[in-house]
């Protein structure tokens, strides 16, 4: 989530806002602009000041030098306050727990729905065998009564349905993520939405709104190339990760990885004092990539522009972690290397330990939800029963 191509734009916006605030403040106190001429100090008093309080004079000189060295019109950097990370920490832990809890319930409902649908289709199939000849004649007459335009529309819908049915479950899930990222990318191009996008769709520990952007910034891209690169990597690993974890668990891992990587970025920005906005799905994508590479380290990978090169998934993960570590230590500013490392560490941790600690212990929550859906002991279960094993 690390693209910072719009950092200069955001600085200019903040600089313009600070200039307007300065003009407004001076207009409230015109006497400071006109002013009265102060009486000149006596030479002997000016000489005695450094002897009476040299520390204060040195501090004043250092502050004046620091003020003059700052570029005129540039915003004053906010002070580093580690206490501002408490709410993002609580939000990260709570959001991760809620994501996997909701994923467990959604998986239960999905399995329940598929079982009920399969039972209904089996009943309908038995009834259709007795009325097959009648149905064929009925649909033949119905098709002949349609106009040419209606037939073309139906044929087009049939082609789209066939194309969609050939996609894997992972590809269908990622296509929804790609569509959401595309909508947010278009919103960045609307002028009157710039301030709202900067407030809610960029993560910055110096901002007043720090928790909600931890989620929204994972779906936000300002550059088309940045979004295409992230979505291509996510599309490449979508089939593997969804087949390993399932659609619901994959979504929980993706969202939690984006929030956790943003929190690691908050920590590094606060520690180094380089407070600035970041956005992009790189942290969440790194979580998915690290999860697949940890689960299947011997899988062969390649680069689309260099098809002659191939390497294992474990080697690729080590190379990416090393690259981001070097970038973080050397202070490279083009990418948010702390967010990349946070996403990779979260993916490795979840496959190694988190899956057993979180997902495998979801049975009490699912049982509670099942009892809640079933209703009181004397009542009938909603939806005609249909208990299923998750």
mmCIF file of N, CA, C and O in Angstrom, residues 116-130 384:
data_model
loop_
_atom_site.group_PDB
_atom_site.id
_atom_site.type_symbol
_atom_site.label_atom_id
_atom_site.label_comp_id
_atom_site.label_asym_id
_atom_site.label_seq_id
_atom_site.Cartn_x
_atom_site.Cartn_y
_atom_site.Cartn_z
ATOM 1 N N UNK A 116 -28.965 -26.785 0.579
ATOM 2 C CA UNK A 116 -30.392 -26.629 0.321
ATOM 3 C C UNK A 116 -30.678 -26.492 -1.162
ATOM 4 O O UNK A 116 -31.674 -27.035 -1.672
ATOM 5 N N UNK A 117 -29.808 -25.771 -1.888
ATOM 6 C CA UNK A 117 -30.002 -25.623 -3.329
ATOM 7 C C UNK A 117 -29.852 -26.944 -4.054
ATOM 8 O O UNK A 117 -30.616 -27.254 -4.986
ATOM 9 N N UNK A 118 -28.885 -27.750 -3.649
ATOM 10 C CA UNK A 118 -28.697 -29.051 -4.287
ATOM 11 C C UNK A 118 -29.901 -29.963 -4.048
ATOM 12 O O UNK A 118 -30.337 -30.705 -4.955
ATOM 13 N N UNK A 119 -30.481 -29.903 -2.865
ATOM 14 C CA UNK A 119 -31.660 -30.729 -2.580
ATOM 15 C C UNK A 119 -32.857 -30.280 -3.413
ATOM 16 O O UNK A 119 -33.618 -31.116 -3.936
ATOM 17 N N UNK A 120 -33.039 -28.974 -3.560
ATOM 18 C CA UNK A 120 -34.149 -28.482 -4.377
ATOM 19 C C UNK A 120 -33.957 -28.825 -5.843
ATOM 20 O O UNK A 120 -34.927 -29.178 -6.544
ATOM 21 N N UNK A 121 -32.735 -28.733 -6.343
ATOM 22 C CA UNK A 121 -32.483 -29.082 -7.736
ATOM 23 C C UNK A 121 -32.724 -30.563 -7.997
ATOM 24 O O UNK A 121 -33.196 -30.950 -9.075
ATOM 25 N N UNK A 122 -32.394 -31.400 -7.024
ATOM 26 C CA UNK A 122 -32.651 -32.826 -7.200
ATOM 27 C C UNK A 122 -34.150 -33.110 -7.303
ATOM 28 O O UNK A 122 -34.591 -33.937 -8.113
ATOM 29 N N UNK A 123 -34.970 -32.421 -6.502
ATOM 30 C CA UNK A 123 -36.414 -32.601 -6.588
ATOM 31 C C UNK A 123 -36.964 -32.109 -7.913
ATOM 32 O O UNK A 123 -37.838 -32.743 -8.522
ATOM 33 N N UNK A 124 -36.466 -30.937 -8.369
ATOM 34 C CA UNK A 124 -36.938 -30.411 -9.640
ATOM 35 C C UNK A 124 -36.533 -31.302 -10.809
ATOM 36 O O UNK A 124 -37.258 -31.404 -11.808
ATOM 37 N N UNK A 125 -35.395 -31.940 -10.707
ATOM 38 C CA UNK A 125 -34.935 -32.819 -11.780
ATOM 39 C C UNK A 125 -35.865 -34.023 -11.936
ATOM 40 O O UNK A 125 -36.134 -34.473 -13.059
ATOM 41 N N UNK A 126 -36.363 -34.546 -10.851
ATOM 42 C CA UNK A 126 -37.302 -35.665 -10.927
ATOM 43 C C UNK A 126 -38.608 -35.247 -11.583
ATOM 44 O O UNK A 126 -39.210 -36.001 -12.363
ATOM 45 N N UNK A 127 -39.085 -34.030 -11.275
ATOM 46 C CA UNK A 127 -40.331 -33.568 -11.879
ATOM 47 C C UNK A 127 -40.181 -33.277 -13.365
ATOM 48 O O UNK A 127 -41.109 -33.474 -14.151
ATOM 49 N N UNK A 128 -38.994 -32.812 -13.767
ATOM 50 C CA UNK A 128 -38.788 -32.470 -15.168
ATOM 51 C C UNK A 128 -38.745 -33.690 -16.068
ATOM 52 O O UNK A 128 -39.023 -33.593 -17.262
ATOM 53 N N UNK A 129 -38.380 -34.830 -15.529
ATOM 54 C CA UNK A 129 -38.314 -36.029 -16.350
ATOM 55 C C UNK A 129 -39.693 -36.414 -16.887
ATOM 56 O O UNK A 129 -39.826 -36.956 -17.976
ATOM 57 N N UNK A 130 -40.750 -36.136 -16.125
ATOM 58 C CA UNK A 130 -42.101 -36.476 -16.548
ATOM 59 C C UNK A 130 -42.670 -35.445 -17.523
ATOM 60 O O UNK A 130 -43.598 -35.754 -18.270
ATOM 61 N N UNK A 384 -36.442 -24.316 7.081
ATOM 62 C CA UNK A 384 -36.697 -25.729 6.949
ATOM 63 C C UNK A 384 -35.607 -26.622 7.461
ATOM 64 O O UNK A 384 -35.404 -27.731 6.982
#
